[in-house]
Amino acid sequence: SSGINAEYGGEWSECSAACGGGTQQRVRTCTNPAPAYGGTTCSGDAEESRTCNNQPCPVNGGWSEYGEWSECSADCYGGTQSRSRSCSNPAPAYGGTECQGSSSETRDCNEQACVACDAKFGEVVLASAGKSGIWGINNAHEMFTIVKKPDGKGSCWQLVLGAKLVKVSAGATVWGIGIDSNLYQYWGHDTWLQIPGNFIDVDVSDNNNVWAVEKNKGILRFMGHGSWEEVEGQVTKVKLTLDGVWARGVNGEILYRTGTYGDKNCSGDGWQDVTPSLSKVMDRIEVQIMSELNDKYFTVLVPHDVVELMDKNVVH
């Protein structure tokens, strides 16, 4: 008898793809009945297949490249600008996930000081220079700093807002005594830290050591993090130099103690009265400071803070 195929039986095999189109198969046998006694075998295929899971595969979103930065929100003294990207490389589809993270980012920009020539050189009556630059005060107790002119040709005094000062000292940072007798530290961008008290003098070195004198003639040394250390003695003025710490005593005498910039671990036994030999010492200090500044205009202003101890007139 001739063979006759059995019906396709069993389950379809697992689809070859979870999405996007795959195939699966099932089989049948030539057993219904099987060919016998010279009968012919079954005709047709023993296996059939079909497509499966034809639905599109999920597409997870991907970020595009960032676009251009936006225009800075300020021309100077710090602004912000932003740029954005889109979830389009590729865009999420068919149940895919959205992009992770932010679609935009920001950054600071134009942090340089706003440049404006606010005062003529002759209007500044007190000045101080250090690593932080050159700073001065006029008769209205306004503070200025030297900046390059907008056209790049030369320098000029630019007004610094935020405090009215009677004294300024520039070293690694900038400090001043306000008209209210409080102590001020400049933080940049017309921002000041006010330290309440009753102060008459302050000086800061290029190593950022800071000494201050109170109205009761007491001496304080800044230790950082808002902490101050009392220094023995009473003075009316103080100056930190490479040679050591200089001061004017309450009786007009000139006092000196060794130690670079007034470091705490300075050598010596406290204050020494050096009034008799002051002229030679002052010459050495003035020459030393002048040799560190090559700008001929300001070499006169820097020793002024030291010569002030003698109550001498200094021509600017």
PDB file of C-alpha atoms in Angstrom:
ATOM      1  CA  SER A   1       0.000   0.000   0.000  1.00  0.00           C
ATOM      2  CA  SER A   2       1.088   3.552  -0.561  1.00  0.00           C
ATOM      3  CA  GLY A   3       2.129   5.691   2.381  1.00  0.00           C
ATOM      4  CA  ILE A   4      -0.048   8.504   3.559  1.00  0.00           C
ATOM      5  CA  ASN A   5       1.296  11.401   5.569  1.00  0.00           C
ATOM      6  CA  ALA A   6       0.152  11.781   9.096  1.00  0.00           C
ATOM      7  CA  GLU A   7      -1.200  15.151  10.139  1.00  0.00           C
ATOM      8  CA  TYR A   8       1.392  17.673  11.249  1.00  0.00           C
ATOM      9  CA  GLY A   9       1.628  17.156  14.920  1.00  0.00           C
ATOM     10  CA  GLY A  10       3.347  18.626  17.922  1.00  0.00           C
ATOM     11  CA  GLU A  11       4.002  22.247  18.782  1.00  0.00           C
ATOM     12  CA  TRP A  12       5.648  24.787  16.601  1.00  0.00           C
ATOM     13  CA  SER A  13       9.288  25.214  17.456  1.00  0.00           C
ATOM     14  CA  GLU A  14      10.424  28.344  19.294  1.00  0.00           C
ATOM     15  CA  CYS A  15      10.540  31.392  17.047  1.00  0.00           C
ATOM     16  CA  SER A  16      14.043  32.207  15.868  1.00  0.00           C
ATOM     17  CA  ALA A  17      13.628  35.910  16.788  1.00  0.00           C
ATOM     18  CA  ALA A  18      11.837  37.735  19.558  1.00  0.00           C
ATOM     19  CA  CYS A  19      10.829  40.587  17.232  1.00  0.00           C
ATOM     20  CA  GLY A  20      11.368  41.860  13.758  1.00  0.00           C
ATOM     21  CA  GLY A  21      10.350  38.599  12.104  1.00  0.00           C
ATOM     22  CA  GLY A  22      11.638  35.057  12.644  1.00  0.00           C
ATOM     23  CA  THR A  23      10.677  31.521  11.646  1.00  0.00           C
ATOM     24  CA  GLN A  24       9.423  28.417  13.384  1.00  0.00           C
ATOM     25  CA  GLN A  25       8.881  24.852  12.205  1.00  0.00           C
ATOM     26  CA  ARG A  26       6.852  21.700  12.805  1.00  0.00           C
ATOM     27  CA  VAL A  27       7.151  18.178  11.239  1.00  0.00           C
ATOM     28  CA  ARG A  28       4.979  15.212  10.139  1.00  0.00           C
ATOM     29  CA  THR A  29       5.761  11.561   9.441  1.00  0.00           C
ATOM     30  CA  CYS A  30       4.775   9.173   6.609  1.00  0.00           C
ATOM     31  CA  THR A  31       3.017   6.756   8.961  1.00  0.00           C
ATOM     32  CA  ASN A  32      -0.687   6.990   8.280  1.00  0.00           C
ATOM     33  CA  PRO A  33      -0.137   4.306   6.977  1.00  0.00           C
ATOM     34  CA  ALA A  34       3.503   3.805   6.286  1.00  0.00           C
ATOM     35  CA  PRO A  35       4.284   2.578   2.728  1.00  0.00           C
ATOM     36  CA  ALA A  36       4.426  -1.221   2.484  1.00  0.00           C
ATOM     37  CA  TYR A  37       4.660  -4.064  -0.075  1.00  0.00           C
ATOM     38  CA  GLY A  38       6.094  -1.839  -2.770  1.00  0.00           C
ATOM     39  CA  GLY A  39       3.740   1.055  -2.195  1.00  0.00           C
ATOM     40  CA  THR A  40       4.912   4.561  -2.877  1.00  0.00           C
ATOM     41  CA  THR A  41       6.240   6.845  -0.188  1.00  0.00           C
ATOM     42  CA  CYS A  42       4.419   9.950   0.892  1.00  0.00           C
ATOM     43  CA  SER A  43       4.563  12.990  -1.362  1.00  0.00           C
ATOM     44  CA  GLY A  44       5.150  16.529  -0.113  1.00  0.00           C
ATOM     45  CA  ASP A  45       7.386  17.955   2.587  1.00  0.00           C
ATOM     46  CA  ALA A  46       7.865  16.361   5.953  1.00  0.00           C
ATOM     47  CA  GLU A  47       8.437  19.831   7.490  1.00  0.00           C
ATOM     48  CA  GLU A  48       6.644  23.162   7.235  1.00  0.00           C
ATOM     49  CA  SER A  49       7.659  26.582   8.494  1.00  0.00           C
ATOM     50  CA  ARG A  50       6.088  29.942   9.036  1.00  0.00           C
ATOM     51  CA  THR A  51       7.105  33.434   9.988  1.00  0.00           C
ATOM     52  CA  CYS A  52       6.634  34.595  13.564  1.00  0.00           C
ATOM     53  CA  ASN A  53       7.076  37.608  15.845  1.00  0.00           C
ATOM     54  CA  ASN A  54       6.745  40.036  12.997  1.00  0.00           C
ATOM     55  CA  GLN A  55       6.155  43.026  15.263  1.00  0.00           C
ATOM     56  CA  PRO A  56       8.931  45.704  15.205  1.00  0.00           C
ATOM     57  CA  CYS A  57      11.619  45.418  17.832  1.00  0.00           C
ATOM     58  CA  PRO A  58      11.682  48.172  20.534  1.00  0.00           C
ATOM     59  CA  VAL A  59      14.123  51.003  19.750  1.00  0.00           C
ATOM     60  CA  ASN A  60      15.826  52.552  22.767  1.00  0.00           C
ATOM     61  CA  GLY A  61      16.431  56.286  22.534  1.00  0.00           C
ATOM     62  CA  GLY A  62      19.935  57.683  22.029  1.00  0.00           C
ATOM     63  CA  TRP A  63      21.245  61.227  22.522  1.00  0.00           C
ATOM     64  CA  SER A  64      22.223  63.426  19.618  1.00  0.00           C
ATOM     65  CA  GLU A  65      25.361  65.571  19.819  1.00  0.00           C
ATOM     66  CA  TYR A  66      25.072  68.779  21.853  1.00  0.00           C
ATOM     67  CA  GLY A  67      24.247  71.906  19.899  1.00  0.00           C
ATOM     68  CA  GLU A  68      26.073  75.225  20.116  1.00  0.00           C
ATOM     69  CA  TRP A  69      26.399  77.079  23.415  1.00  0.00           C
ATOM     70  CA  SER A  70      23.869  79.836  23.912  1.00  0.00           C
ATOM     71  CA  GLU A  71      24.946  83.440  24.294  1.00  0.00           C
ATOM     72  CA  CYS A  72      26.419  84.190  27.735  1.00  0.00           C
ATOM     73  CA  SER A  73      23.899  85.835  30.061  1.00  0.00           C
ATOM     74  CA  ALA A  74      26.452  88.501  31.096  1.00  0.00           C
ATOM     75  CA  ASP A  75      29.308  90.287  29.379  1.00  0.00           C
ATOM     76  CA  CYS A  76      31.505  90.225  32.488  1.00  0.00           C
ATOM     77  CA  TYR A  77      31.618  89.328  36.186  1.00  0.00           C
ATOM     78  CA  GLY A  78      30.231  85.894  35.384  1.00  0.00           C
ATOM     79  CA  GLY A  79      27.194  84.637  33.524  1.00  0.00           C
ATOM     80  CA  THR A  80      25.897  81.295  32.347  1.00  0.00           C
ATOM     81  CA  GLN A  81      25.268  79.697  29.003  1.00  0.00           C
ATOM     82  CA  SER A  82      23.595  76.453  28.039  1.00  0.00           C
ATOM     83  CA  ARG A  83      23.392  73.968  25.227  1.00  0.00           C
ATOM     84  CA  SER A  84      20.956  71.151  24.563  1.00  0.00           C
ATOM     85  CA  ARG A  85      20.674  67.784  22.862  1.00  0.00           C
ATOM     86  CA  SER A  86      17.723  65.695  21.744  1.00  0.00           C
ATOM     87  CA  CYS A  87      16.749  62.066  22.237  1.00  0.00           C
ATOM     88  CA  SER A  88      16.773  61.441  18.515  1.00  0.00           C
ATOM     89  CA  ASN A  89      19.785  59.295  17.737  1.00  0.00           C
ATOM     90  CA  PRO A  90      17.648  57.245  17.450  1.00  0.00           C
ATOM     91  CA  ALA A  91      14.320  58.371  18.852  1.00  0.00           C
ATOM     92  CA  PRO A  92      12.643  55.775  21.093  1.00  0.00           C
ATOM     93  CA  ALA A  93      10.041  53.648  19.270  1.00  0.00           C
ATOM     94  CA  TYR A  94       7.894  50.529  19.693  1.00  0.00           C
ATOM     95  CA  GLY A  95       8.107  50.573  23.448  1.00  0.00           C
ATOM     96  CA  GLY A  96      11.831  51.401  23.669  1.00  0.00           C
ATOM     97  CA  THR A  97      13.202  53.340  26.626  1.00  0.00           C
ATOM     98  CA  GLU A  98      13.722  57.082  26.753  1.00  0.00           C
ATOM     99  CA  CYS A  99      17.247  58.533  26.924  1.00  0.00           C
ATOM    100  CA  GLN A 100      18.819  58.680  30.368  1.00  0.00           C
ATOM    101  CA  GLY A 101      20.273  61.909  31.767  1.00  0.00           C
ATOM    102  CA  SER A 102      19.615  65.576  31.103  1.00  0.00           C
ATOM    103  CA  SER A 103      18.830  67.086  27.744  1.00  0.00           C
ATOM    104  CA  SER A 104      20.830  70.246  28.552  1.00  0.00           C
ATOM    105  CA  GLU A 105      23.933  71.427  30.387  1.00  0.00           C
ATOM    106  CA  THR A 106      25.189  74.793  31.591  1.00  0.00           C
ATOM    107  CA  ARG A 107      28.563  76.365  32.285  1.00  0.00           C
ATOM    108  CA  ASP A 108      29.949  79.603  33.639  1.00  0.00           C
ATOM    109  CA  CYS A 109      31.158  82.190  31.159  1.00  0.00           C
ATOM    110  CA  ASN A 110      32.677  85.673  30.938  1.00  0.00           C
ATOM    111  CA  GLU A 111      34.055  85.551  34.481  1.00  0.00           C
ATOM    112  CA  GLN A 112      36.508  88.360  33.818  1.00  0.00           C
ATOM    113  CA  ALA A 113      35.993  91.648  35.612  1.00  0.00           C
ATOM    114  CA  CYS A 114      33.892  94.312  33.978  1.00  0.00           C
ATOM    115  CA  VAL A 115      36.364  96.857  32.662  1.00  0.00           C
ATOM    116  CA  ALA A 116      35.608 100.532  33.020  1.00  0.00           C
ATOM    117  CA  CYS A 117      37.983 103.379  33.673  1.00  0.00           C
ATOM    118  CA  ASP A 118      36.329 105.011  36.659  1.00  0.00           C
ATOM    119  CA  ALA A 119      39.073 107.224  38.096  1.00  0.00           C
ATOM    120  CA  LYS A 120      42.100 109.191  37.039  1.00  0.00           C
ATOM    121  CA  PHE A 121      45.392 108.202  38.593  1.00  0.00           C
ATOM    122  CA  GLY A 122      45.624 111.382  40.623  1.00  0.00           C
ATOM    123  CA  GLU A 123      42.266 110.705  42.312  1.00  0.00           C
ATOM    124  CA  VAL A 124      43.567 107.665  44.186  1.00  0.00           C
ATOM    125  CA  VAL A 125      45.233 108.811  47.407  1.00  0.00           C
ATOM    126  CA  LEU A 126      46.075 105.489  49.091  1.00  0.00           C
ATOM    127  CA  ALA A 127      47.310 102.409  47.264  1.00  0.00           C
ATOM    128  CA  SER A 128      48.687  98.948  47.918  1.00  0.00           C
ATOM    129  CA  ALA A 129      50.158  96.278  45.623  1.00  0.00           C
ATOM    130  CA  GLY A 130      50.652  92.524  45.883  1.00  0.00           C
ATOM    131  CA  LYS A 131      50.060  89.257  44.084  1.00  0.00           C
ATOM    132  CA  SER A 132      46.368  90.137  43.942  1.00  0.00           C
ATOM    133  CA  GLY A 133      47.114  93.265  41.912  1.00  0.00           C
ATOM    134  CA  ILE A 134      47.190  96.988  42.620  1.00  0.00           C
ATOM    135  CA  TRP A 135      44.375  98.532  44.658  1.00  0.00           C
ATOM    136  CA  GLY A 136      43.643 102.070  45.778  1.00  0.00           C
ATOM    137  CA  ILE A 137      41.201 104.353  47.603  1.00  0.00           C
ATOM    138  CA  ASN A 138      40.093 107.889  46.765  1.00  0.00           C
ATOM    139  CA  ASN A 139      38.997 110.663  49.124  1.00  0.00           C
ATOM    140  CA  ALA A 140      35.397 109.416  48.919  1.00  0.00           C
ATOM    141  CA  HIS A 141      36.543 106.078  50.387  1.00  0.00           C
ATOM    142  CA  GLU A 142      35.762 104.281  47.137  1.00  0.00           C
ATOM    143  CA  MET A 143      38.016 101.416  46.166  1.00  0.00           C
ATOM    144  CA  PHE A 144      39.635 100.864  42.781  1.00  0.00           C
ATOM    145  CA  THR A 145      41.875  98.293  41.139  1.00  0.00           C
ATOM    146  CA  ILE A 146      44.201  98.533  38.169  1.00  0.00           C
ATOM    147  CA  VAL A 147      42.875  96.806  35.035  1.00  0.00           C
ATOM    148  CA  LYS A 148      43.797  96.836  31.375  1.00  0.00           C
ATOM    149  CA  LYS A 149      41.824  99.281  29.293  1.00  0.00           C
ATOM    150  CA  PRO A 150      39.107  97.776  27.067  1.00  0.00           C
ATOM    151  CA  ASP A 151      41.168  98.612  23.988  1.00  0.00           C
ATOM    152  CA  GLY A 152      44.204  96.882  25.486  1.00  0.00           C
ATOM    153  CA  LYS A 153      46.231 100.079  25.399  1.00  0.00           C
ATOM    154  CA  GLY A 154      47.476 100.823  28.892  1.00  0.00           C
ATOM    155  CA  SER A 155      45.794 100.461  32.286  1.00  0.00           C
ATOM    156  CA  CYS A 156      43.324 102.394  34.375  1.00  0.00           C
ATOM    157  CA  TRP A 157      41.585 102.435  37.753  1.00  0.00           C
ATOM    158  CA  GLN A 158      38.321 100.486  37.871  1.00  0.00           C
ATOM    159  CA  LEU A 159      35.770 101.018  40.635  1.00  0.00           C
ATOM    160  CA  VAL A 160      35.162  98.125  43.033  1.00  0.00           C
ATOM    161  CA  LEU A 161      31.754  98.249  44.675  1.00  0.00           C
ATOM    162  CA  GLY A 162      30.505  96.888  47.967  1.00  0.00           C
ATOM    163  CA  ALA A 163      32.550  98.639  50.655  1.00  0.00           C
ATOM    164  CA  LYS A 164      33.647 102.101  51.749  1.00  0.00           C
ATOM    165  CA  LEU A 165      37.225 101.918  53.018  1.00  0.00           C
ATOM    166  CA  VAL A 166      39.747 104.086  54.821  1.00  0.00           C
ATOM    167  CA  LYS A 167      42.581 101.565  54.393  1.00  0.00           C
ATOM    168  CA  VAL A 168      43.406  98.893  51.828  1.00  0.00           C
ATOM    169  CA  SER A 169      46.101  96.222  51.877  1.00  0.00           C
ATOM    170  CA  ALA A 170      46.893  93.941  48.942  1.00  0.00           C
ATOM    171  CA  GLY A 171      48.905  90.757  49.114  1.00  0.00           C
ATOM    172  CA  ALA A 172      47.779  87.305  48.052  1.00  0.00           C
ATOM    173  CA  THR A 173      44.287  88.589  48.908  1.00  0.00           C
ATOM    174  CA  VAL A 174      42.802  92.033  49.476  1.00  0.00           C
ATOM    175  CA  TRP A 175      41.724  93.370  52.877  1.00  0.00           C
ATOM    176  CA  GLY A 176      40.553  96.733  54.086  1.00  0.00           C
ATOM    177  CA  ILE A 177      39.287  98.788  57.004  1.00  0.00           C
ATOM    178  CA  GLY A 178      35.807 100.211  56.448  1.00  0.00           C
ATOM    179  CA  ILE A 179      34.563 103.638  57.423  1.00  0.00           C
ATOM    180  CA  ASP A 180      32.533 101.702  60.013  1.00  0.00           C
ATOM    181  CA  SER A 181      35.796 100.325  61.518  1.00  0.00           C
ATOM    182  CA  ASN A 182      34.876  96.784  60.479  1.00  0.00           C
ATOM    183  CA  LEU A 183      37.384  94.596  58.696  1.00  0.00           C
ATOM    184  CA  TYR A 184      36.646  93.559  55.099  1.00  0.00           C
ATOM    185  CA  GLN A 185      38.047  90.798  52.897  1.00  0.00           C
ATOM    186  CA  TYR A 186      37.451  91.015  49.161  1.00  0.00           C
ATOM    187  CA  TRP A 187      36.006  87.867  47.572  1.00  0.00           C
ATOM    188  CA  GLY A 188      35.768  89.123  44.009  1.00  0.00           C
ATOM    189  CA  HIS A 189      32.918  90.345  41.816  1.00  0.00           C
ATOM    190  CA  ASP A 190      32.181  93.289  44.145  1.00  0.00           C
ATOM    191  CA  THR A 191      31.608  90.889  47.048  1.00  0.00           C
ATOM    192  CA  TRP A 192      33.107  91.401  50.518  1.00  0.00           C
ATOM    193  CA  LEU A 193      33.266  89.399  53.735  1.00  0.00           C
ATOM    194  CA  GLN A 194      32.609  91.705  56.689  1.00  0.00           C
ATOM    195  CA  ILE A 195      34.382  90.924  59.949  1.00  0.00           C
ATOM    196  CA  PRO A 196      32.793  93.012  62.705  1.00  0.00           C
ATOM    197  CA  GLY A 197      35.122  94.757  65.090  1.00  0.00           C
ATOM    198  CA  ASN A 198      36.861  98.002  65.927  1.00  0.00           C
ATOM    199  CA  PHE A 199      39.937  98.074  63.708  1.00  0.00           C
ATOM    200  CA  ILE A 200      42.388 100.803  62.753  1.00  0.00           C
ATOM    201  CA  ASP A 201      44.879  98.944  60.554  1.00  0.00           C
ATOM    202  CA  VAL A 202      45.360  95.725  58.563  1.00  0.00           C
ATOM    203  CA  ASP A 203      48.103  94.301  56.379  1.00  0.00           C
ATOM    204  CA  VAL A 204      48.264  91.142  54.239  1.00  0.00           C
ATOM    205  CA  SER A 205      51.336  89.528  52.707  1.00  0.00           C
ATOM    206  CA  ASP A 206      51.884  87.766  49.406  1.00  0.00           C
ATOM    207  CA  ASN A 207      51.861  84.538  51.447  1.00  0.00           C
ATOM    208  CA  ASN A 208      48.377  85.505  52.643  1.00  0.00           C
ATOM    209  CA  ASN A 209      49.352  86.131  56.239  1.00  0.00           C
ATOM    210  CA  VAL A 210      47.097  88.808  57.734  1.00  0.00           C
ATOM    211  CA  TRP A 211      47.701  91.005  60.778  1.00  0.00           C
ATOM    212  CA  ALA A 212      45.255  93.594  62.099  1.00  0.00           C
ATOM    213  CA  VAL A 213      45.316  96.295  64.782  1.00  0.00           C
ATOM    214  CA  GLU A 214      42.300  97.097  66.942  1.00  0.00           C
ATOM    215  CA  LYS A 215      41.382 100.536  68.256  1.00  0.00           C
ATOM    216  CA  ASN A 216      42.522  99.448  71.705  1.00  0.00           C
ATOM    217  CA  LYS A 217      45.964  98.957  70.066  1.00  0.00           C
ATOM    218  CA  GLY A 218      45.729  95.164  70.368  1.00  0.00           C
ATOM    219  CA  ILE A 219      47.335  93.055  67.634  1.00  0.00           C
ATOM    220  CA  LEU A 220      45.606  90.112  65.940  1.00  0.00           C
ATOM    221  CA  ARG A 221      46.976  87.559  63.486  1.00  0.00           C
ATOM    222  CA  PHE A 222      44.550  85.736  61.189  1.00  0.00           C
ATOM    223  CA  MET A 223      44.791  81.940  61.556  1.00  0.00           C
ATOM    224  CA  GLY A 224      42.232  81.046  58.884  1.00  0.00           C
ATOM    225  CA  HIS A 225      38.672  79.731  59.030  1.00  0.00           C
ATOM    226  CA  GLY A 226      37.505  82.783  60.970  1.00  0.00           C
ATOM    227  CA  SER A 227      40.055  82.283  63.758  1.00  0.00           C
ATOM    228  CA  TRP A 228      42.357  85.019  65.097  1.00  0.00           C
ATOM    229  CA  GLU A 229      45.372  84.822  67.398  1.00  0.00           C
ATOM    230  CA  GLU A 230      46.360  87.593  69.782  1.00  0.00           C
ATOM    231  CA  VAL A 231      49.930  88.875  69.458  1.00  0.00           C
ATOM    232  CA  GLU A 232      51.595  90.490  72.450  1.00  0.00           C
ATOM    233  CA  GLY A 233      52.194  94.211  72.450  1.00  0.00           C
ATOM    234  CA  GLN A 234      50.307  97.359  71.507  1.00  0.00           C
ATOM    235  CA  VAL A 235      50.783  99.238  68.254  1.00  0.00           C
ATOM    236  CA  THR A 236      48.952 101.672  65.993  1.00  0.00           C
ATOM    237  CA  LYS A 237      50.140 100.407  62.599  1.00  0.00           C
ATOM    238  CA  VAL A 238      51.550  97.147  61.263  1.00  0.00           C
ATOM    239  CA  LYS A 239      53.388  96.186  58.062  1.00  0.00           C
ATOM    240  CA  LEU A 240      54.428  92.697  56.883  1.00  0.00           C
ATOM    241  CA  THR A 241      57.534  92.540  54.689  1.00  0.00           C
ATOM    242  CA  LEU A 242      60.107  90.016  53.551  1.00  0.00           C
ATOM    243  CA  ASP A 243      62.358  91.158  56.377  1.00  0.00           C
ATOM    244  CA  GLY A 244      59.748  90.670  59.080  1.00  0.00           C
ATOM    245  CA  VAL A 245      56.941  92.537  60.810  1.00  0.00           C
ATOM    246  CA  TRP A 246      57.132  96.283  61.371  1.00  0.00           C
ATOM    247  CA  ALA A 247      54.897  98.355  63.594  1.00  0.00           C
ATOM    248  CA  ARG A 248      54.467 101.832  65.031  1.00  0.00           C
ATOM    249  CA  GLY A 249      54.261 101.756  68.805  1.00  0.00           C
ATOM    250  CA  VAL A 250      51.803 103.728  70.887  1.00  0.00           C
ATOM    251  CA  ASN A 251      54.545 106.220  71.770  1.00  0.00           C
ATOM    252  CA  GLY A 252      55.659 106.721  68.170  1.00  0.00           C
ATOM    253  CA  GLU A 253      58.543 104.269  68.285  1.00  0.00           C
ATOM    254  CA  ILE A 254      59.229 101.900  65.391  1.00  0.00           C
ATOM    255  CA  LEU A 255      59.053  98.233  66.378  1.00  0.00           C
ATOM    256  CA  TYR A 256      60.349  95.193  64.509  1.00  0.00           C
ATOM    257  CA  ARG A 257      60.239  91.422  64.821  1.00  0.00           C
ATOM    258  CA  THR A 258      61.843  88.902  62.491  1.00  0.00           C
ATOM    259  CA  GLY A 259      59.938  86.352  60.462  1.00  0.00           C
ATOM    260  CA  THR A 260      58.970  86.255  56.817  1.00  0.00           C
ATOM    261  CA  TYR A 261      55.566  87.870  56.314  1.00  0.00           C
ATOM    262  CA  GLY A 262      54.828  87.564  60.015  1.00  0.00           C
ATOM    263  CA  ASP A 263      54.700  83.777  60.098  1.00  0.00           C
ATOM    264  CA  LYS A 264      53.742  82.316  63.471  1.00  0.00           C
ATOM    265  CA  ASN A 265      56.977  80.310  63.717  1.00  0.00           C
ATOM    266  CA  CYS A 266      59.167  83.382  63.324  1.00  0.00           C
ATOM    267  CA  SER A 267      62.375  83.569  65.293  1.00  0.00           C
ATOM    268  CA  GLY A 268      63.210  86.256  67.852  1.00  0.00           C
ATOM    269  CA  ASP A 269      61.945  87.329  71.224  1.00  0.00           C
ATOM    270  CA  GLY A 270      59.107  89.609  70.248  1.00  0.00           C
ATOM    271  CA  TRP A 271      59.198  93.287  69.401  1.00  0.00           C
ATOM    272  CA  GLN A 272      62.442  95.236  69.189  1.00  0.00           C
ATOM    273  CA  ASP A 273      62.635  99.051  69.251  1.00  0.00           C
ATOM    274  CA  VAL A 274      64.625  99.939  66.121  1.00  0.00           C
ATOM    275  CA  THR A 275      63.871 103.658  66.026  1.00  0.00           C
ATOM    276  CA  PRO A 276      67.560 104.752  66.300  1.00  0.00           C
ATOM    277  CA  SER A 277      68.592 102.761  63.217  1.00  0.00           C
ATOM    278  CA  LEU A 278      65.352 103.236  61.328  1.00  0.00           C
ATOM    279  CA  SER A 279      66.746 105.256  58.425  1.00  0.00           C
ATOM    280  CA  LYS A 280      69.049 102.477  57.233  1.00  0.00           C
ATOM    281  CA  VAL A 281      66.430  99.795  57.736  1.00  0.00           C
ATOM    282  CA  MET A 282      63.806 101.785  55.878  1.00  0.00           C
ATOM    283  CA  ASP A 283      66.141 102.288  52.930  1.00  0.00           C
ATOM    284  CA  ARG A 284      66.709  98.540  52.681  1.00  0.00           C
ATOM    285  CA  ILE A 285      62.991  97.747  52.819  1.00  0.00           C
ATOM    286  CA  GLU A 286      62.129 100.368  50.248  1.00  0.00           C
ATOM    287  CA  VAL A 287      64.808  99.199  47.820  1.00  0.00           C
ATOM    288  CA  GLN A 288      63.732  95.579  48.295  1.00  0.00           C
ATOM    289  CA  ILE A 289      60.071  96.308  47.585  1.00  0.00           C
ATOM    290  CA  MET A 290      60.896  98.520  44.630  1.00  0.00           C
ATOM    291  CA  SER A 291      63.092  95.813  43.086  1.00  0.00           C
ATOM    292  CA  GLU A 292      60.150  93.410  43.142  1.00  0.00           C
ATOM    293  CA  LEU A 293      57.948  95.780  41.131  1.00  0.00           C
ATOM    294  CA  ASN A 294      59.192  96.882  37.739  1.00  0.00           C
ATOM    295  CA  ASP A 295      56.350  99.324  37.096  1.00  0.00           C
ATOM    296  CA  LYS A 296      57.929 102.692  37.790  1.00  0.00           C
ATOM    297  CA  TYR A 297      54.595 104.370  38.564  1.00  0.00           C
ATOM    298  CA  PHE A 298      53.712 102.152  41.480  1.00  0.00           C
ATOM    299  CA  THR A 299      57.106 101.659  43.101  1.00  0.00           C
ATOM    300  CA  VAL A 300      56.472 104.887  44.986  1.00  0.00           C
ATOM    301  CA  LEU A 301      53.091 103.777  46.258  1.00  0.00           C
ATOM    302  CA  VAL A 302      54.191 100.491  47.802  1.00  0.00           C
ATOM    303  CA  PRO A 303      56.793 101.863  50.266  1.00  0.00           C
ATOM    304  CA  HIS A 304      54.207 104.461  51.277  1.00  0.00           C
ATOM    305  CA  ASP A 305      52.628 101.890  53.618  1.00  0.00           C
ATOM    306  CA  VAL A 306      55.968 101.449  55.376  1.00  0.00           C
ATOM    307  CA  VAL A 307      56.959 105.113  55.406  1.00  0.00           C
ATOM    308  CA  GLU A 308      53.547 105.902  56.889  1.00  0.00           C
ATOM    309  CA  LEU A 309      54.921 104.551  60.151  1.00  0.00           C
ATOM    310  CA  MET A 310      57.168 107.589  60.352  1.00  0.00           C
ATOM    311  CA  ASP A 311      54.350 110.033  59.528  1.00  0.00           C
ATOM    312  CA  LYS A 312      56.374 111.362  56.598  1.00  0.00           C
ATOM    313  CA  ASN A 313      54.790 112.842  53.516  1.00  0.00           C
ATOM    314  CA  VAL A 314      55.160 110.783  50.382  1.00  0.00           C
ATOM    315  CA  VAL A 315      54.614 112.286  46.963  1.00  0.00           C
ATOM    316  CA  HIS A 316      52.559 110.024  44.667  1.00  0.00           C
TER     317      HIS A 316
END
